[in-house]
Coordinates of N, CA and C in Angstrom, one line a residue:
X1 N 97.8 77.9 103.1 CA 97.6 78.7 101.9 C 98.0 80.1 102.1
X2 N 98.6 80.7 101.1 CA 99.0 82.1 101.1 C 98.2 82.7 99.9
X3 N 97.5 83.8 100.3 CA 96.8 84.5 99.2 C 97.6 85.8 98.8
X4 N 97.7 86.0 97.6 CA 98.5 87.1 97.0 C 97.5 88.0 96.2
X5 N 97.6 89.3 96.5 CA 96.7 90.3 95.9 C 97.6 91.4 95.3
X6 N 97.3 91.7 94.0 CA 98.1 92.7 93.3 C 97.3 93.8 92.8
X7 N 97.1 94.8 93.6 CA 96.5 96.0 93.1 C 97.5 96.8 92.2
X8 N 97.1 97.8 91.6 CA 98.0 98.6 90.8 C 98.0 98.2 89.3
X9 N 99.1 98.3 88.6 CA 99.1 98.2 87.2 C 98.6 99.4 86.5
X10 N 98.4 99.3 85.2 CA 97.8 100.5 84.5 C 98.5 100.8 83.2
X11 N 98.2 102.0 82.7 CA 98.8 102.4 81.4 C 99.8 103.5 81.7
X12 N 100.9 103.4 81.0 CA 102.0 104.4 81.2 C 102.7 104.6 79.8
X13 N 103.2 105.8 79.6 CA 104.0 106.0 78.4 C 105.4 105.5 78.5
X14 N 105.9 105.2 77.3 CA 107.3 104.7 77.3 C 108.2 105.7 78.0
X15 N 109.2 105.2 78.8 CA 110.1 106.0 79.5 C 109.6 106.3 80.9
X16 N 108.3 106.0 81.2 CA 107.7 106.3 82.5 C 108.0 105.3 83.5
X17 N 107.4 105.4 84.7 CA 107.6 104.5 85.8 C 106.3 104.1 86.4
X18 N 106.3 102.9 87.0 CA 105.2 102.4 87.6 C 105.6 101.5 88.8
X19 N 104.9 101.4 89.9 CA 105.2 100.5 91.0 C 104.1 99.6 91.2
X20 N 104.4 98.3 91.2 CA 103.5 97.2 91.5 C 103.7 96.8 92.9
X21 N 102.6 96.4 93.6 CA 102.7 95.9 94.9 C 101.9 94.6 95.0
X22 N 102.3 93.7 95.9 CA 101.7 92.4 96.1 C 101.6 92.2 97.6
X23 N 100.4 92.1 98.1 CA 100.1 91.9 99.5 C 99.8 90.4 99.8
X24 N 100.5 89.9 100.8 CA 100.2 88.5 101.1 C 99.4 88.4 102.4
X25 N 98.5 87.4 102.4 CA 97.7 87.1 103.6 C 97.5 85.6 103.7
X26 N 96.9 85.2 104.8 CA 96.7 83.8 105.1 C 97.8 83.2 105.9
X27 N 98.2 82.0 105.5 CA 99.3 81.3 106.2 C 100.5 82.3 106.3
X28 N 101.4 82.0 107.3 CA 102.5 82.9 107.5 C 103.3 83.2 106.2
X29 N 103.6 84.5 106.1 CA 104.3 85.0 104.9 C 105.8 84.7 105.1
X30 N 106.2 84.5 106.3 CA 107.6 84.4 106.6 C 108.2 83.2 106.0
X31 N 109.4 83.2 105.5 CA 110.1 82.1 105.0 C 109.9 81.9 103.5
X32 N 109.1 82.7 102.9 CA 108.8 82.6 101.4 C 109.6 83.6 100.6
X33 N 110.2 83.0 99.6 CA 110.8 83.9 98.6 C 109.7 84.4 97.7
X34 N 109.9 85.6 97.2 CA 108.8 86.2 96.4 C 109.4 86.5 95.0
X35 N 108.5 86.3 94.0 CA 109.0 86.6 92.6 C 107.9 87.4 91.9
X36 N 108.3 88.0 90.8 CA 107.4 88.6 89.8 C 107.7 88.0 88.5
X37 N 106.6 87.7 87.8 CA 106.6 87.1 86.4 C 105.7 87.9 85.6
X38 N 105.9 87.8 84.3 CA 105.0 88.5 83.3 C 104.7 87.6 82.2
X39 N 103.5 87.9 81.6 CA 103.0 87.1 80.4 C 102.4 88.0 79.4
X40 N 103.0 88.1 78.3 CA 102.4 88.8 77.2 C 101.5 88.0 76.4
X41 N 100.5 88.6 75.6 CA 99.6 87.8 74.9 C 100.2 86.8 73.9
X42 N 99.8 85.5 74.0 CA 100.3 84.5 73.1 C 101.7 84.0 73.5
X43 N 102.2 84.4 74.6 CA 103.6 84.0 75.0 C 103.5 83.3 76.4
X44 N 104.6 82.6 76.7 CA 104.7 81.9 78.0 C 105.0 82.9 79.1
X45 N 104.7 82.5 80.3 CA 105.0 83.3 81.5 C 106.5 83.3 81.7
X46 N 107.1 84.5 82.0 CA 108.5 84.5 82.1 C 108.9 85.2 83.4
X47 N 110.0 84.8 83.9 CA 110.6 85.4 85.2 C 111.0 86.8 84.9
X48 N 110.7 87.7 85.9 CA 111.1 89.1 85.9 C 112.1 89.4 87.0
X49 N 111.7 89.1 88.3 CA 112.6 89.4 89.4 C 112.2 88.5 90.6
X50 N 113.1 88.4 91.5 CA 112.8 87.6 92.7 C 113.6 88.2 93.9
X51 N 113.1 87.9 95.1 CA 113.9 88.3 96.3 C 113.8 87.2 97.3
X52 N 114.9 86.9 97.9 CA 114.9 85.8 98.9 C 114.3 86.3 100.2
X53 N 114.0 85.3 101.1 CA 113.5 85.7 102.4 C 114.5 86.1 103.4
X54 N 115.6 85.3 103.6 CA 116.5 85.6 104.6 C 117.4 86.7 104.4
X55 N 118.1 86.7 103.3 CA 119.2 87.7 103.0 C 118.6 88.9 102.2
X56 N 117.5 88.7 101.6 CA 116.9 89.8 100.8 C 117.7 89.9 99.5
X57 N 118.4 88.8 99.1 CA 119.1 88.9 97.8 C 118.1 89.0 96.7
X58 N 118.5 89.7 95.6 CA 117.6 89.9 94.5 C 118.2 89.3 93.2
X59 N 117.3 89.0 92.4 CA 117.6 88.3 91.1 C 116.7 89.0 90.0
X60 N 117.3 89.2 88.8 CA 116.6 89.9 87.8 C 116.8 89.2 86.4
X61 N 115.8 89.2 85.6 CA 116.0 88.8 84.2 C 116.8 89.9 83.5
X62 N 117.6 89.5 82.5 CA 118.5 90.4 81.8 C 117.7 91.6 81.2
X63 N 116.5 91.3 80.8 CA 115.7 92.3 80.1 C 115.3 93.4 81.0
X64 N 115.3 93.3 82.3 CA 114.9 94.3 83.2 C 116.0 94.8 84.1
X65 N 117.1 94.2 84.1 CA 118.2 94.6 85.0 C 118.6 96.0 84.7
X66 N 118.7 96.8 85.8 CA 119.0 98.2 85.8 C 117.8 99.1 85.6
X67 N 116.7 98.5 85.3 CA 115.4 99.3 85.2 C 114.4 99.0 86.3
X68 N 114.3 97.7 86.7 CA 113.4 97.3 87.7 C 114.1 97.0 89.0
X69 N 113.3 97.2 90.1 CA 113.9 96.9 91.4 C 112.8 96.2 92.2
X70 N 113.1 95.1 92.8 CA 112.2 94.3 93.6 C 112.6 94.6 95.1
X71 N 111.6 94.7 95.9 CA 111.9 94.9 97.3 C 110.7 94.3 98.1
X72 N 110.9 94.2 99.4 CA 109.9 93.6 100.3 C 109.9 94.3 101.6
X73 N 108.7 94.4 102.2 CA 108.5 94.9 103.5 C 107.9 93.8 104.3
X74 N 108.6 93.1 105.1 CA 108.1 91.9 105.8 C 107.1 92.3 106.8
X75 N 107.3 93.4 107.4 CA 106.3 93.9 108.4 C 104.9 94.1 107.8
X76 N 104.9 94.4 106.6 CA 103.6 94.7 105.9 C 103.2 93.5 105.0
X77 N 104.0 92.4 105.0 CA 103.7 91.3 104.1 C 103.5 91.7 102.7
X78 N 104.4 92.6 102.2 CA 104.2 93.1 100.9 C 105.5 93.1 100.1
X79 N 105.4 92.8 98.9 CA 106.6 92.9 98.0 C 106.2 93.9 96.9
X80 N 107.2 94.6 96.4 CA 107.1 95.7 95.4 C 107.9 95.4 94.2
X81 N 107.5 95.9 93.1 CA 108.3 96.0 91.9 C 108.3 97.4 91.3
X82 N 109.4 98.1 91.5 CA 109.5 99.4 90.9 C 110.0 99.3 89.5
X83 N 109.3 99.8 88.6 CA 109.6 99.7 87.1 C 109.9 101.1 86.6
X84 N 111.1 101.3 86.1 CA 111.5 102.6 85.5 C 111.9 102.4 84.1
X85 N 111.9 103.5 83.4 CA 112.3 103.5 82.0 C 111.6 102.4 81.2
X86 N 110.3 102.4 81.4 CA 109.4 101.4 80.8 C 109.4 101.4 79.3
X87 N 109.4 100.3 78.7 CA 109.4 100.1 77.2 C 108.1 99.4 76.8
X88 N 107.7 99.6 75.5 CA 106.5 98.9 75.0 C 106.6 97.4 75.2
X89 N 107.7 96.9 75.1 CA 107.9 95.4 75.2 C 107.7 95.0 76.7
X90 N 107.6 95.9 77.6 CA 107.3 95.5 79.0 C 105.8 95.2 79.2
X91 N 105.0 95.5 78.2 CA 103.6 95.3 78.3 C 103.2 93.8 78.5
X92 N 102.5 93.6 79.5 CA 102.2 92.2 79.9 C 101.3 92.2 81.1
X93 N 100.7 91.0 81.4 CA 100.1 90.8 82.7 C 101.2 90.4 83.7
X94 N 101.3 91.1 84.8 CA 102.3 90.8 85.8 C 101.8 90.0 87.0
X95 N 102.5 89.0 87.4 CA 102.0 88.1 88.5 C 103.1 88.1 89.6
X96 N 102.6 88.2 90.8 CA 103.5 87.9 91.9 C 103.3 86.5 92.3
X97 N 104.4 85.9 93.0 CA 104.3 84.5 93.3 C 105.2 84.3 94.6
X98 N 104.9 83.2 95.3 CA 105.7 82.9 96.5 C 106.1 81.4 96.5
X99 N 107.3 81.2 97.0 CA 107.7 79.8 97.1 C 108.6 79.7 98.4
X100 N 108.6 78.4 98.9 CA 109.4 78.1 100.1 C 110.8 77.6 99.7
X101 N 111.1 77.5 98.5 CA 112.4 76.9 98.1 C 113.4 78.0 97.6
X102 N 114.3 77.6 96.7 CA 115.4 78.5 96.3 C 115.5 78.6 94.8
X103 N 114.6 78.1 94.1 CA 114.7 78.1 92.6 C 114.0 79.3 92.1
X104 N 114.6 80.4 92.3 CA 113.9 81.7 92.2 C 113.4 82.0 90.8
X105 N 114.1 81.5 89.7 CA 113.8 81.9 88.4 C 112.8 80.9 87.7
X106 N 112.5 79.8 88.4 CA 111.7 78.8 87.8 C 110.2 79.0 88.1
X107 N 109.4 79.1 87.0 CA 108.0 79.3 87.2 C 107.4 78.1 88.0
X108 N 107.8 76.9 87.7 CA 107.1 75.7 88.4 C 107.5 75.6 89.8
X109 N 108.5 76.3 90.3 CA 109.0 76.2 91.7 C 108.1 77.0 92.6
X110 N 107.2 77.9 92.1 CA 106.4 78.7 92.9 C 105.1 78.0 93.3
X111 N 104.8 78.2 94.6 CA 103.6 77.5 95.2 C 102.3 78.3 95.1
X112 N 102.4 79.6 95.2 CA 101.3 80.4 95.2 C 101.4 81.6 94.2
X113 N 100.3 82.0 93.6 CA 100.3 83.0 92.6 C 99.1 84.0 92.8
X114 N 99.4 85.3 92.5 CA 98.4 86.3 92.5 C 97.6 86.2 91.2
X115 N 96.5 87.0 91.1 CA 95.6 86.9 90.0 C 96.2 87.7 88.8
X116 N 97.2 88.5 88.9 CA 97.8 89.2 87.8 C 97.2 90.6 87.7
X117 N 98.1 91.5 87.2 CA 97.6 92.8 86.9 C 98.2 93.3 85.6
X118 N 97.4 94.0 84.8 CA 97.8 94.4 83.5 C 98.7 95.7 83.5
X119 N 99.8 95.6 82.8 CA 100.7 96.8 82.7 C 100.8 97.0 81.2
X120 N 100.4 98.2 80.7 CA 100.5 98.5 79.3 C 101.4 99.8 79.1
X121 N 102.4 99.6 78.3 CA 103.3 100.7 78.0 C 103.1 101.2 76.6
X122 N 102.7 102.4 76.4 CA 102.4 103.0 75.1 C 103.6 103.7 74.5
X123 N 103.8 103.6 73.2 CA 105.0 104.2 72.6 C 104.7 105.6 72.2

């Protein structure tokens, strides 16, 4: 089992920035690709960004490309999501997730999920 904890989140004005973190514990963190997803009220959970384990390659949804940056610190078993130029439509509950495979954008490919953290962007 891998446990994922996401402190952070919060309220920010449009155009502002926020950094989310996700700390992994339990079974070895190594070998897992990490992803961030978000879910707005009444909508399905959607892919935001992912980072591979070996090469550190990154992948982004078109809606956040150029504004969000995913990174990981393997020594600290932590993955980050730096969110800049935030928009009201970025408001959602953000989840981090881990998988041992390679289907980085697929929700169902992820084995472990954090509890989620609320991000609210005011206009």
